[in-house]
CSV table of C-alpha atoms in Angstrom, one decimal:
chain,number,residue,atom,x,y,z
A,442,UNK,CA,40.8,1.2,-32.2
A,443,UNK,CA,38.8,0.0,-29.3
A,444,UNK,CA,37.9,2.7,-26.9
A,445,UNK,CA,36.4,2.1,-23.4
A,446,UNK,CA,35.7,3.7,-20.1
A,447,UNK,CA,37.0,1.9,-17.0
A,448,UNK,CA,37.4,2.2,-13.4
A,449,UNK,CA,40.9,1.5,-11.8
A,450,UNK,CA,42.3,2.4,-8.3
A,451,UNK,CA,39.4,4.6,-7.4
A,452,UNK,CA,39.2,6.7,-10.7
A,453,UNK,CA,37.3,6.5,-13.9
A,454,UNK,CA,39.4,6.7,-17.0
A,455,UNK,CA,39.2,6.4,-20.9
A,456,UNK,CA,41.3,3.7,-22.4
A,457,UNK,CA,42.2,1.6,-25.4
A,458,UNK,CA,41.8,-2.0,-25.4
A,459,UNK,CA,44.7,-4.0,-27.0
A,460,UNK,CA,44.1,-7.8,-26.6
A,461,UNK,CA,43.8,-8.6,-22.9
A,462,UNK,CA,45.2,-5.2,-21.7
A,463,UNK,CA,44.0,-1.7,-21.5
A,464,UNK,CA,46.1,1.4,-21.9
A,465,UNK,CA,45.1,4.4,-19.8
A,466,UNK,CA,45.8,6.9,-22.6
A,467,UNK,CA,45.5,10.2,-20.5
A,468,UNK,CA,48.1,8.9,-18.2
A,469,UNK,CA,50.4,8.4,-21.1
A,470,UNK,CA,49.4,11.8,-22.6
A,471,UNK,CA,48.3,14.2,-19.9
A,472,UNK,CA,46.9,16.4,-22.8
A,473,UNK,CA,44.2,14.0,-23.4
A,474,UNK,CA,40.8,14.3,-21.5
A,475,UNK,CA,40.1,11.3,-19.2
A,476,UNK,CA,36.6,10.7,-20.4
A,477,UNK,CA,35.3,9.7,-23.7
A,478,UNK,CA,32.9,12.3,-24.6
A,479,UNK,CA,35.4,15.0,-23.9
A,480,UNK,CA,37.9,13.1,-26.0
A,481,UNK,CA,35.4,12.9,-28.9
A,482,UNK,CA,34.6,16.8,-28.4
A,483,UNK,CA,38.4,17.5,-28.7
A,484,UNK,CA,38.2,16.2,-32.3
A,485,UNK,CA,40.1,13.8,-34.6
A,486,UNK,CA,43.5,15.0,-33.7
A,487,UNK,CA,42.8,13.9,-30.2
A,488,UNK,CA,41.6,10.5,-31.2
A,489,UNK,CA,44.7,10.1,-33.3
A,490,UNK,CA,46.7,11.1,-30.2
A,491,UNK,CA,44.9,8.5,-28.1
A,492,UNK,CA,45.8,6.0,-30.6
A,493,UNK,CA,49.5,7.1,-30.5
A,494,UNK,CA,49.4,6.9,-26.7
A,495,UNK,CA,48.0,3.4,-26.7
A,496,UNK,CA,51.0,2.3,-28.7
A,497,UNK,CA,53.4,3.8,-26.4
A,498,UNK,CA,51.8,3.2,-23.1
A,499,UNK,CA,52.1,0.1,-20.8
A,500,UNK,CA,48.8,-1.9,-20.7
A,501,UNK,CA,46.9,-2.7,-17.6
A,502,UNK,CA,45.5,-6.3,-17.4
A,503,UNK,CA,41.9,-6.1,-18.5
A,504,UNK,CA,40.9,-8.4,-15.6
A,505,UNK,CA,42.2,-5.8,-13.1
A,506,UNK,CA,39.8,-3.0,-14.2
A,507,UNK,CA,36.0,-2.6,-14.1
A,508,UNK,CA,34.6,-1.8,-17.5
A,509,UNK,CA,31.6,0.5,-17.4
A,510,UNK,CA,29.4,1.9,-20.0
A,511,UNK,CA,31.7,3.7,-22.7
A,512,UNK,CA,29.5,6.9,-22.8
A,513,UNK,CA,28.0,7.9,-19.4
A,514,UNK,CA,26.0,10.9,-19.9
A,515,UNK,CA,25.3,11.6,-23.6
A,516,UNK,CA,23.2,14.6,-24.4
A,517,UNK,CA,20.9,12.5,-26.5
A,518,UNK,CA,19.9,8.8,-26.9
A,519,UNK,CA,18.0,8.4,-30.1
A,520,UNK,CA,16.3,5.2,-30.8
A,521,UNK,CA,15.0,3.8,-34.2
A,522,UNK,CA,12.0,1.4,-34.1
A,523,UNK,CA,10.9,-1.2,-36.8
A,524,UNK,CA,14.3,-0.7,-38.6
A,525,UNK,CA,14.8,-4.5,-39.5
A,526,UNK,CA,12.8,-5.8,-42.4
A,527,UNK,CA,12.5,-9.2,-40.8
A,528,UNK,CA,11.4,-7.7,-37.4
A,529,UNK,CA,8.7,-5.6,-39.2
A,530,UNK,CA,7.5,-8.8,-40.8
A,531,UNK,CA,7.2,-10.6,-37.3
A,532,UNK,CA,5.4,-7.6,-35.9
A,533,UNK,CA,2.9,-7.7,-38.7
A,534,UNK,CA,3.6,-4.0,-39.4
A,535,UNK,CA,4.4,-2.5,-42.7
A,536,UNK,CA,7.8,-1.3,-43.5
A,537,UNK,CA,7.9,2.3,-42.5
A,538,UNK,CA,8.5,4.9,-45.3
A,539,UNK,CA,10.4,7.1,-42.8
A,540,UNK,CA,12.4,6.3,-39.5
A,541,UNK,CA,10.3,5.6,-36.4
A,542,UNK,CA,12.1,7.6,-33.8
A,543,UNK,CA,11.9,7.8,-29.9
A,544,UNK,CA,14.3,8.4,-27.1
A,545,UNK,CA,15.7,7.2,-23.9
A,546,UNK,CA,17.2,9.2,-21.0
A,547,UNK,CA,20.8,9.0,-20.0
A,548,UNK,CA,19.6,7.4,-16.6
A,549,UNK,CA,18.9,4.2,-18.5
A,550,UNK,CA,22.5,3.6,-19.2
A,551,UNK,CA,24.3,0.8,-17.4
A,552,UNK,CA,27.5,-1.1,-18.3
A,553,UNK,CA,28.7,-4.6,-18.8
A,554,UNK,CA,27.7,-6.8,-15.9
A,555,UNK,CA,25.4,-4.3,-14.3
A,556,UNK,CA,22.0,-5.5,-13.4
A,557,UNK,CA,18.8,-4.9,-15.5
A,558,UNK,CA,16.2,-4.0,-12.7
A,559,UNK,CA,12.6,-5.1,-13.4
A,560,UNK,CA,10.1,-2.5,-12.1
A,561,UNK,CA,7.2,-3.7,-10.2
A,562,UNK,CA,4.8,-1.7,-12.3
A,563,UNK,CA,5.4,-3.6,-15.4
A,564,UNK,CA,5.0,-7.3,-16.1
A,565,UNK,CA,6.2,-7.4,-19.8
A,566,UNK,CA,9.7,-6.5,-20.1
A,567,UNK,CA,11.4,-7.5,-23.4
A,568,UNK,CA,14.8,-7.7,-24.8
A,569,UNK,CA,16.3,-6.0,-28.0
A,570,UNK,CA,19.8,-6.3,-29.1
A,571,UNK,CA,20.9,-3.4,-31.1
A,572,UNK,CA,24.0,-1.8,-33.0
A,573,UNK,CA,24.6,1.6,-31.5
A,574,UNK,CA,26.3,4.4,-33.4
A,575,UNK,CA,28.3,6.9,-31.4
A,576,UNK,CA,28.5,10.4,-32.9
A,577,UNK,CA,32.0,11.8,-33.1
A,578,UNK,CA,31.6,15.2,-34.8
A,579,UNK,CA,28.8,17.7,-34.2
A,580,UNK,CA,26.5,18.4,-37.2
A,581,UNK,CA,23.1,19.9,-38.4
A,582,UNK,CA,21.5,19.2,-41.8
A,583,UNK,CA,24.2,16.5,-42.5
A,584,UNK,CA,24.0,15.1,-46.1
A,585,UNK,CA,23.9,11.4,-46.5
A,586,UNK,CA,27.2,11.6,-48.4
A,587,UNK,CA,28.9,13.2,-45.3
A,588,UNK,CA,27.2,11.4,-42.7
A,589,UNK,CA,29.8,8.7,-42.0
A,590,UNK,CA,32.3,11.2,-41.4
A,591,UNK,CA,30.4,12.1,-38.1
A,592,UNK,CA,30.7,8.6,-36.7
A,593,UNK,CA,33.1,8.1,-34.0
A,594,UNK,CA,32.5,4.3,-33.8
A,595,UNK,CA,30.0,1.7,-32.9
A,596,UNK,CA,29.0,-0.2,-29.7
A,597,UNK,CA,26.6,-2.8,-28.6
A,598,UNK,CA,23.4,-1.7,-27.0
A,599,UNK,CA,20.3,-3.4,-25.5
A,600,UNK,CA,16.9,-1.5,-25.8
A,601,UNK,CA,15.1,-3.0,-22.8
A,602,UNK,CA,11.4,-2.3,-23.3
A,603,UNK,CA,8.3,-2.4,-21.0
A,604,UNK,CA,5.9,-3.5,-23.7
A,605,UNK,CA,2.7,-3.0,-21.5
A,606,UNK,CA,3.7,0.7,-21.1
A,607,UNK,CA,4.8,1.2,-24.7
A,608,UNK,CA,1.8,-0.3,-26.3
A,609,UNK,CA,-1.1,-0.8,-23.9
A,610,UNK,CA,-1.1,2.7,-22.0
A,611,UNK,CA,-3.4,5.5,-23.3
A,612,UNK,CA,-1.7,6.9,-26.5
A,613,UNK,CA,1.1,4.4,-26.2
A,614,UNK,CA,3.7,5.5,-23.7
A,615,UNK,CA,6.9,4.7,-25.8
A,616,UNK,CA,9.1,7.1,-23.9
A,617,UNK,CA,8.1,5.7,-20.5
A,618,UNK,CA,8.2,2.0,-21.7
A,619,UNK,CA,11.7,2.5,-23.0
A,620,UNK,CA,13.2,4.7,-20.3
A,621,UNK,CA,13.0,3.0,-17.0
A,622,UNK,CA,16.3,3.1,-15.1
A,623,UNK,CA,18.8,0.4,-16.3
A,624,UNK,CA,17.0,-0.1,-19.5
A,625,UNK,CA,19.9,0.8,-21.9
A,626,UNK,CA,22.9,-1.5,-21.2
A,627,UNK,CA,25.7,-0.3,-23.2
A,628,UNK,CA,29.3,-1.4,-24.2
A,629,UNK,CA,31.7,-2.8,-23.6
A,630,UNK,CA,33.9,-0.8,-26.3
A,631,UNK,CA,33.4,1.8,-28.8
A,632,UNK,CA,34.9,0.4,-32.1
A,633,UNK,CA,36.2,3.1,-34.5
A,634,UNK,CA,35.0,2.7,-38.1
A,635,UNK,CA,38.4,1.6,-39.6
A,636,UNK,CA,38.2,-1.4,-37.3
A,637,UNK,CA,34.5,-2.1,-37.4
A,638,UNK,CA,34.2,-2.7,-41.1
A,639,UNK,CA,31.0,-2.5,-42.8
A,640,UNK,CA,28.3,-1.5,-40.3
A,641,UNK,CA,25.8,-2.9,-42.7
A,642,UNK,CA,27.0,-6.5,-42.8
A,643,UNK,CA,27.4,-7.5,-39.2
A,644,UNK,CA,26.0,-10.6,-37.5
A,645,UNK,CA,23.7,-9.6,-34.5
A,646,UNK,CA,22.2,-11.8,-31.8
A,647,UNK,CA,20.6,-11.9,-28.4
A,648,UNK,CA,21.2,-15.0,-26.1
A,649,UNK,CA,19.0,-15.5,-23.1
A,650,UNK,CA,20.0,-18.0,-20.6
A,651,UNK,CA,22.2,-19.7,-23.1
A,652,UNK,CA,19.5,-20.0,-25.8
A,653,UNK,CA,19.8,-17.6,-29.0
A,654,UNK,CA,16.6,-15.8,-29.3
A,655,UNK,CA,17.5,-13.2,-31.8
A,656,UNK,CA,19.8,-14.0,-34.8
A,657,UNK,CA,20.1,-11.7,-37.8
A,658,UNK,CA,22.4,-9.4,-39.8
A,659,UNK,CA,22.6,-5.6,-39.9
A,660,UNK,CA,22.1,-6.2,-43.8
A,661,UNK,CA,18.5,-6.3,-42.8
A,662,UNK,CA,18.5,-2.7,-41.8
A,663,UNK,CA,15.7,-0.7,-43.5
A,664,UNK,CA,17.4,2.7,-42.9
A,665,UNK,CA,21.2,2.6,-43.0
A,666,UNK,CA,23.5,4.7,-40.7
A,667,UNK,CA,24.1,7.4,-43.1
A,668,UNK,CA,20.4,7.6,-43.7
A,669,UNK,CA,19.5,7.8,-40.1
A,670,UNK,CA,22.2,10.5,-39.4
A,671,UNK,CA,20.9,12.8,-42.3
A,672,UNK,CA,17.3,12.3,-41.2
A,673,UNK,CA,17.8,13.0,-37.5
A,674,UNK,CA,20.1,16.0,-38.2
A,675,UNK,CA,17.4,17.8,-40.2
A,676,UNK,CA,15.6,18.1,-36.9
A,677,UNK,CA,18.5,18.0,-34.3
A,678,UNK,CA,21.9,19.1,-33.9
A,679,UNK,CA,24.0,16.0,-33.3
A,680,UNK,CA,26.7,16.3,-30.7
A,681,UNK,CA,29.7,14.2,-29.9
A,682,UNK,CA,28.7,11.4,-27.6
A,683,UNK,CA,25.2,11.2,-28.8
A,684,UNK,CA,23.9,7.6,-29.4
A,685,UNK,CA,21.8,6.2,-32.2
A,686,UNK,CA,20.2,2.7,-31.3
A,687,UNK,CA,19.6,1.5,-34.9
A,688,UNK,CA,16.8,-1.0,-34.1
A,689,UNK,CA,16.5,-4.6,-33.3
A,690,UNK,CA,16.1,-7.8,-35.3
A,691,UNK,CA,13.3,-10.4,-35.1
A,692,UNK,CA,12.9,-12.8,-32.1
A,693,UNK,CA,11.7,-10.4,-29.4
A,694,UNK,CA,9.7,-11.8,-26.6
A,695,UNK,CA,6.6,-9.9,-27.5
A,696,UNK,CA,6.2,-11.7,-30.9
A,697,UNK,CA,6.7,-15.2,-29.7
A,698,UNK,CA,3.8,-17.7,-28.9
A,699,UNK,CA,3.9,-17.9,-26.0
A,700,UNK,CA,5.3,-14.6,-25.2
A,701,UNK,CA,8.7,-14.5,-23.4
A,702,UNK,CA,9.4,-11.8,-21.0
A,703,UNK,CA,12.6,-11.1,-18.9
A,704,UNK,CA,12.6,-12.4,-15.3
A,705,UNK,CA,14.6,-12.2,-12.4
A,706,UNK,CA,17.5,-14.7,-12.6
A,707,UNK,CA,17.8,-14.4,-16.3
A,708,UNK,CA,21.2,-13.6,-17.9
A,709,UNK,CA,21.1,-11.6,-21.3
A,710,UNK,CA,23.9,-11.4,-23.8
A,711,UNK,CA,24.0,-9.0,-26.6
A,712,UNK,CA,26.4,-9.5,-29.5
A,713,UNK,CA,27.5,-7.8,-32.6
A,714,UNK,CA,30.1,-9.4,-34.6
A,715,UNK,CA,33.4,-7.4,-34.7
A,716,UNK,CA,32.0,-4.8,-32.1
A,717,UNK,CA,31.5,-6.8,-28.8
A,718,UNK,CA,29.6,-8.8,-26.3
A,719,UNK,CA,27.4,-7.3,-23.7
A,720,UNK,CA,26.3,-9.4,-20.9
A,721,UNK,CA,23.9,-8.3,-18.1
A,722,UNK,CA,22.0,-10.1,-15.3
A,723,UNK,CA,18.2,-9.5,-14.6
A,724,UNK,CA,17.0,-8.8,-11.0
A,725,UNK,CA,13.9,-7.6,-9.5
A,726,UNK,CA,13.4,-3.8,-9.1
């Protein structure tokens, strides 16, 4: 099932995508909540009911709706650094023995087609395509063997990064470098595990102005989804709608010679096979 959040006739709704149409599931079944996080909080039975509603309901032409970020205000956005073996190699950094974790604020989230805004205070803004895990069931101290039961689905994310803040400020300002507004494009759909297939064998790429600049496979992940969920939940209670950005493959602008930074007028496409295609323009702040 492909879940999405969309705007239609002045309201924001949760839907299920079927081909070129979108079914507004809470209109078909009024007992279903109209936003995705509330739907996840309602549990597996609500998700199953959404699937049944999608089969019964009449679809809206996808071209007649505006697709927005599927998760609007998650409690947490947790991000993993240096989680691709080939990216660690290009960064001349050792493979970490434990996940490298940082965070973004929900104010970073934008949807498909929304503009990434370049702040005037940074001159080194980089692109990073990522597979994003959407948590469906809350949990603390989750075992690796149970971890995948807590996954609602997967979406495409773009971890836009101001490298000068992240690496050159005193102490390294990872949080500030990662959390400028618009620095977390997300979407378009959340694909449930039954449709997504193996999350550890998906092609992943970033295309900048028509040129492929990142091209790898999630098989290169150092820490798998189950390992990340178990590790994070030792510290944090994961909640429905929480997002885990799982890391980026090689080809980032920082590692190139000459370095390649985003600029106004660029178009960035992030793709994960079977999950989706996320496109955003770049504009001055």
